[in-house]
PDB file of C-alpha atoms in Angstrom:
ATOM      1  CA  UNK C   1      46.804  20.499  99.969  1.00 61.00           C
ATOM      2  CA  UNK C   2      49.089  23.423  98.876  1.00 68.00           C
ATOM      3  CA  UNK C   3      51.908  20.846  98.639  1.00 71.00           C
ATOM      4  CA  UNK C   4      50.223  18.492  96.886  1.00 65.00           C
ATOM      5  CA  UNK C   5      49.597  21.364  93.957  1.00 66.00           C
ATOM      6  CA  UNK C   6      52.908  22.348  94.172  1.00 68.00           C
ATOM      7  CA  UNK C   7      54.348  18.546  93.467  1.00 70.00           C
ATOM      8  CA  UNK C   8      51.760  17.730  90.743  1.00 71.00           C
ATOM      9  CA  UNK C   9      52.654  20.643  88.805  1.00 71.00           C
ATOM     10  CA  UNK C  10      56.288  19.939  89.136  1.00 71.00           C
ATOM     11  CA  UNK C  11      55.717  16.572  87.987  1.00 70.00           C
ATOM     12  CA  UNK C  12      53.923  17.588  85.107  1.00 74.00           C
ATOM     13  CA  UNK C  13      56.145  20.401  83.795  1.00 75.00           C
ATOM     14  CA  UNK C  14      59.706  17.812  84.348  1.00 78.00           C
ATOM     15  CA  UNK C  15      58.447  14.159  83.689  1.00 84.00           C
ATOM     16  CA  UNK C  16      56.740  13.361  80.418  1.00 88.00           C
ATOM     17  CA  UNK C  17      55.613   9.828  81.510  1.00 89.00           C
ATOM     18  CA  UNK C  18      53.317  11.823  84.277  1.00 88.00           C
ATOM     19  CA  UNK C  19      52.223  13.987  80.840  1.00 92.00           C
ATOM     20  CA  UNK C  20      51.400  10.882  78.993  1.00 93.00           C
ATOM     21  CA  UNK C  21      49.648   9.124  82.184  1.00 93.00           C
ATOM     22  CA  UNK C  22      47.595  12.169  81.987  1.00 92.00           C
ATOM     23  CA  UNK C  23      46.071  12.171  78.608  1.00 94.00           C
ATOM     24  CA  UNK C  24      46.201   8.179  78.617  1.00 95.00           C
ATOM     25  CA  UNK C  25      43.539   8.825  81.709  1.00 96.00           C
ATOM     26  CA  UNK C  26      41.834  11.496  79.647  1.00 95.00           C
ATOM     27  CA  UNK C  27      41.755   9.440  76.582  1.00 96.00           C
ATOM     28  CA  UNK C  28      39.762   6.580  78.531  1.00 97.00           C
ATOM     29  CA  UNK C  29      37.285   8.796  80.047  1.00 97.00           C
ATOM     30  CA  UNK C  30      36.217  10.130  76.715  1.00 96.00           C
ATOM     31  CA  UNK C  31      36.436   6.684  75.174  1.00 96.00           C
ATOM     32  CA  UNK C  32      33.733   5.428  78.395  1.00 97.00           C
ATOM     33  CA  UNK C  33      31.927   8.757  77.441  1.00 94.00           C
ATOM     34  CA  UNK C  34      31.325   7.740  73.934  1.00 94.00           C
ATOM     35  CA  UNK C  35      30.789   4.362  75.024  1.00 94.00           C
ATOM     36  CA  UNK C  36      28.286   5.343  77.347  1.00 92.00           C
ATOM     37  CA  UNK C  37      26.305   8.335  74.753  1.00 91.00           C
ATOM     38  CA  UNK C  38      26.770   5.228  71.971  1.00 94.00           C
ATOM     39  CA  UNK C  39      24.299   2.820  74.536  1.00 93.00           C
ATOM     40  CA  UNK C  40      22.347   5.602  75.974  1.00 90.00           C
ATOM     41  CA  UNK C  41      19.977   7.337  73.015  1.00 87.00           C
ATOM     42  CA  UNK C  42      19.207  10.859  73.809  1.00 87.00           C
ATOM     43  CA  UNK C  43      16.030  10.722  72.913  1.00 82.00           C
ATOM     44  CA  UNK C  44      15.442   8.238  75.326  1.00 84.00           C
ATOM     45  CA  UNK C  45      17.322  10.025  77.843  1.00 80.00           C
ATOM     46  CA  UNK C  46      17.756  13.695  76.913  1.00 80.00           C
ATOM     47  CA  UNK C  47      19.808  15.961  78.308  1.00 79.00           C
ATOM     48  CA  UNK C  48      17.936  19.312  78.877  1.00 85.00           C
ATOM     49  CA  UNK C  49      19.479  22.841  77.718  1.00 87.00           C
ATOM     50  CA  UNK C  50      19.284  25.288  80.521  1.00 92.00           C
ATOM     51  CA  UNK C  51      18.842  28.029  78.147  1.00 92.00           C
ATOM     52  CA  UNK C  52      16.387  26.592  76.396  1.00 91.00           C
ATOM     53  CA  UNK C  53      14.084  25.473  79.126  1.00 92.00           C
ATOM     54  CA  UNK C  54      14.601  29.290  80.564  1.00 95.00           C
ATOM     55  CA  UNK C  55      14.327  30.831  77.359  1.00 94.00           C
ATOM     56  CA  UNK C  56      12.419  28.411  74.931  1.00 92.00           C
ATOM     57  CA  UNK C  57      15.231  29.573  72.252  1.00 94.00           C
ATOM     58  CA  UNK C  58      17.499  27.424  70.836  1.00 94.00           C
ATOM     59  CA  UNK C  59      21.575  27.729  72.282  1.00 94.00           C
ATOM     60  CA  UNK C  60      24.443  27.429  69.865  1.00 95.00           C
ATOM     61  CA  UNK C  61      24.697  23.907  71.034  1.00 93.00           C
ATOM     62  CA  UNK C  62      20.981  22.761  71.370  1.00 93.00           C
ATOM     63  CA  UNK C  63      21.034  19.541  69.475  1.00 92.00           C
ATOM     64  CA  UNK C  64      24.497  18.839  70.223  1.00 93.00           C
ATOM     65  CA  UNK C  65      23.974  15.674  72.371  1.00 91.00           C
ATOM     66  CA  UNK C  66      22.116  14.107  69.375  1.00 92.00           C
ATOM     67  CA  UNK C  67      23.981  15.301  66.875  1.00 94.00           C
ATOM     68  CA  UNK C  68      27.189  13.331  68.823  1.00 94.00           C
ATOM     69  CA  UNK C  69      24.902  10.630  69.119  1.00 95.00           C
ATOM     70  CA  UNK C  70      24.160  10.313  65.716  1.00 95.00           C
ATOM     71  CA  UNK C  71      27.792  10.790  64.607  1.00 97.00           C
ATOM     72  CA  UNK C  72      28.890   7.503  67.040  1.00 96.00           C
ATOM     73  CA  UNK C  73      26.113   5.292  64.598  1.00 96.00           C
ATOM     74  CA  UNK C  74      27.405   6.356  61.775  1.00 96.00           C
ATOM     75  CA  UNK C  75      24.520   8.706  60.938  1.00 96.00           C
ATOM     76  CA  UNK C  76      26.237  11.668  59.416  1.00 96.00           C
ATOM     77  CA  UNK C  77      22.936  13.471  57.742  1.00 95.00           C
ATOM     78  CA  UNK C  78      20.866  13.457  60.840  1.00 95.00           C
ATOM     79  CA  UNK C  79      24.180  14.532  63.032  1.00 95.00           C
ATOM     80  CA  UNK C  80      23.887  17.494  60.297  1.00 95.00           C
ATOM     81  CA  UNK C  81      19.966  17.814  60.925  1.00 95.00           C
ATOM     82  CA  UNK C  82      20.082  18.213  64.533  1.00 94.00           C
ATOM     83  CA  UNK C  83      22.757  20.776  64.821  1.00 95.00           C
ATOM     84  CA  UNK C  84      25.123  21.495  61.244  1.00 96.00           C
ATOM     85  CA  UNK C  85      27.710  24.500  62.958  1.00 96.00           C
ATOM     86  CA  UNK C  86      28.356  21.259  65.554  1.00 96.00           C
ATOM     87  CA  UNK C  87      28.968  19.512  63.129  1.00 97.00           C
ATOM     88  CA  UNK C  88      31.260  21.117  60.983  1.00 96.00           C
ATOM     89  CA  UNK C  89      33.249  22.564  63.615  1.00 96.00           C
ATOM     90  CA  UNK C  90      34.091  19.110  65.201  1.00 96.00           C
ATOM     91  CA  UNK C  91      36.524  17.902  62.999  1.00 96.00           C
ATOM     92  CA  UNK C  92      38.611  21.663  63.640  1.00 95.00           C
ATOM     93  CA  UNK C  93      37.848  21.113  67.860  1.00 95.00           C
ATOM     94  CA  UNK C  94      39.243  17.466  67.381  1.00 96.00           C
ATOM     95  CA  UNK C  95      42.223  18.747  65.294  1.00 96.00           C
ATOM     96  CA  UNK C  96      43.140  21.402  68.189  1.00 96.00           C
ATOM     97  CA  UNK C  97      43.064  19.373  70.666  1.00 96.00           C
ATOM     98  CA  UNK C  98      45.033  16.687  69.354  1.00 96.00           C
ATOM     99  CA  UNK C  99      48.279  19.068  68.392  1.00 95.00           C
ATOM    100  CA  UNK C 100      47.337  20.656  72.222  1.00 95.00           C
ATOM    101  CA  UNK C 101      48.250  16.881  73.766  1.00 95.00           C
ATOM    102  CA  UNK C 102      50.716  15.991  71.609  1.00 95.00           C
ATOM    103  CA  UNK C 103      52.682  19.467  72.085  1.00 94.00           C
ATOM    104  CA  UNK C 104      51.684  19.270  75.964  1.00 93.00           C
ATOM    105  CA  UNK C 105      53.457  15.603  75.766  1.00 94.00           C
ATOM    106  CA  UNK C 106      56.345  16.338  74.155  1.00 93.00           C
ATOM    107  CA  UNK C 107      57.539  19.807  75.286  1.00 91.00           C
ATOM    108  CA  UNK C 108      55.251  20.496  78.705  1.00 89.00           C
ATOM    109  CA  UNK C 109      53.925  23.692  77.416  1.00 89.00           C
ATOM    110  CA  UNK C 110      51.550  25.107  74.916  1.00 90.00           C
ATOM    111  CA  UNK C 111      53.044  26.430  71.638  1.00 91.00           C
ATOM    112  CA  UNK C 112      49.774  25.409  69.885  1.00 92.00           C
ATOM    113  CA  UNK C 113      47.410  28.630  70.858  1.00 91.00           C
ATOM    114  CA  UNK C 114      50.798  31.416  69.649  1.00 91.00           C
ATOM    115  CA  UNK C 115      50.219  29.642  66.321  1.00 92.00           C
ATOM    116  CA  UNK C 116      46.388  30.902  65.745  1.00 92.00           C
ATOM    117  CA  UNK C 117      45.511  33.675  64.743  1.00 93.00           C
ATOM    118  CA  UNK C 118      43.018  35.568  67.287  1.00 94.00           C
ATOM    119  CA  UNK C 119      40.953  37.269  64.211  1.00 96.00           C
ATOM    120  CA  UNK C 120      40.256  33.466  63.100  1.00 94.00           C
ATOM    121  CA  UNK C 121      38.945  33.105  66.888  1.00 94.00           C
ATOM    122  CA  UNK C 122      37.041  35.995  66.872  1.00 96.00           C
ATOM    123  CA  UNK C 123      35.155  34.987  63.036  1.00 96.00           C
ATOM    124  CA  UNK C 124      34.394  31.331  64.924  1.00 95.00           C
ATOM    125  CA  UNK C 125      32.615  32.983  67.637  1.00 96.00           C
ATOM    126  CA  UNK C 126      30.809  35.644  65.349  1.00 97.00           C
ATOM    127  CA  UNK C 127      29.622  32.471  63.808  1.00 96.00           C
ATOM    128  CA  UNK C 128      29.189  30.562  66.795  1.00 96.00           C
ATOM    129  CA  UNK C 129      26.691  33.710  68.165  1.00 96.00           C
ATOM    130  CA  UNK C 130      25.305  34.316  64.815  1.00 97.00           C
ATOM    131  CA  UNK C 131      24.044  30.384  64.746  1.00 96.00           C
ATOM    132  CA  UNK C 132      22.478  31.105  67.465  1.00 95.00           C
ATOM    133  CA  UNK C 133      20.705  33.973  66.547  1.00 96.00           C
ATOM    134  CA  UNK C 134      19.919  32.643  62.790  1.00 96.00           C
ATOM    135  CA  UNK C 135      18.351  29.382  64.235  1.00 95.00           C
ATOM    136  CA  UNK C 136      16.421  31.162  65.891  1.00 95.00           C
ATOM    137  CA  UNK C 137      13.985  33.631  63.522  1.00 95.00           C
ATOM    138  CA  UNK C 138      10.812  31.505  62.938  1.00 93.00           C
ATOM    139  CA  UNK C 139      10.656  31.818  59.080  1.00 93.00           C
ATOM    140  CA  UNK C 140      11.963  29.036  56.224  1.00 93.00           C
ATOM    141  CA  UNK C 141      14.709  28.794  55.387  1.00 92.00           C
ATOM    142  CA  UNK C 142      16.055  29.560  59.165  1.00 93.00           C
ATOM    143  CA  UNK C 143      13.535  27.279  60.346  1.00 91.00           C
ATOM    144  CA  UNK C 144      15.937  24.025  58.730  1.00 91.00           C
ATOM    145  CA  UNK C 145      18.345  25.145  61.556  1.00 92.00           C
ATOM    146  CA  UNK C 146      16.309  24.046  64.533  1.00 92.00           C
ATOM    147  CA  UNK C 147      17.172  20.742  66.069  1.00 90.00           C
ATOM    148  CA  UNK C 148      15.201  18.263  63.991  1.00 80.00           C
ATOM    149  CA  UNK C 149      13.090  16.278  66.751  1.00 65.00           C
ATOM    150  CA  UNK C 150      11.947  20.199  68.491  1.00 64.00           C
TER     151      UNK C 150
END
């Protein structure tokens, strides 16, 4: 098993066609992902938040699932409605992890994360927690944060 490790890394760090295999394989899971959230509504078949069942507060990512959802039908206002700090950090996630792969293709290491800033990490997850706080307090306006369909 050890040796196994040993070779894959080696093959990932010297051959970029075992680097591009890689996120080829990655690339069609999330593609059958998509495919498979774009057929399966989540309404229909939800996908229960932990913390929310334990809790009955509202994560960060509560709404998430539909939100995605609603993003893959071209539904941009209720992908907004069900959870808008999803949302509007996608397009930055997507971003990031494209220039990851593409530096992880072409050079075999990550040059990407030296590049950011960790304040700007540390104001995303202020906001990230504070979301989760503010969607919380039962009083309008904070109320438009909960997941619309709760």
């Amino acid at each position: 098993m050890m040796i196994w490790k040993i070779k894959m890394r080696e093959a990932f760090q010297t051959k970029r066609s075992a680097r591009i295999i890689a996120v080829l394989t990655g690339a069609v899971i999330a593609v059958a992902a998509a495919g498979y959230l774009f057929f399966h509504n989540p309404h229909q078949y939800p996908l229960p938040c932990l913390f929310h069942i334990i809790t009955g507060l509202y994560c960060p990512g509560c709404g998430a699932g539909r939100a995605s959802y609603s993003i893959l039908h071209g539904r941009f206002y209720m992908a907004f409605r069900y959870n808008p700090m999803y949302v509007t950090l996608l397009p930055f996630l997507g971003m990031y992890i494209v220039a990851r792969l593409i530096d992880w293709v072409l050079t075999g290491g990550n040059h990407v994360d030296q590049k950011i800033n960790q304040k700007v990490l540390y104001v995303v997850l202020v906001i990230v927690v504070g979301f989760g706080i503010v969607r919380n307090i039962p009083i309008y306006p904070f109320t438009l944060l909960v997941p619309a369909g709760y």
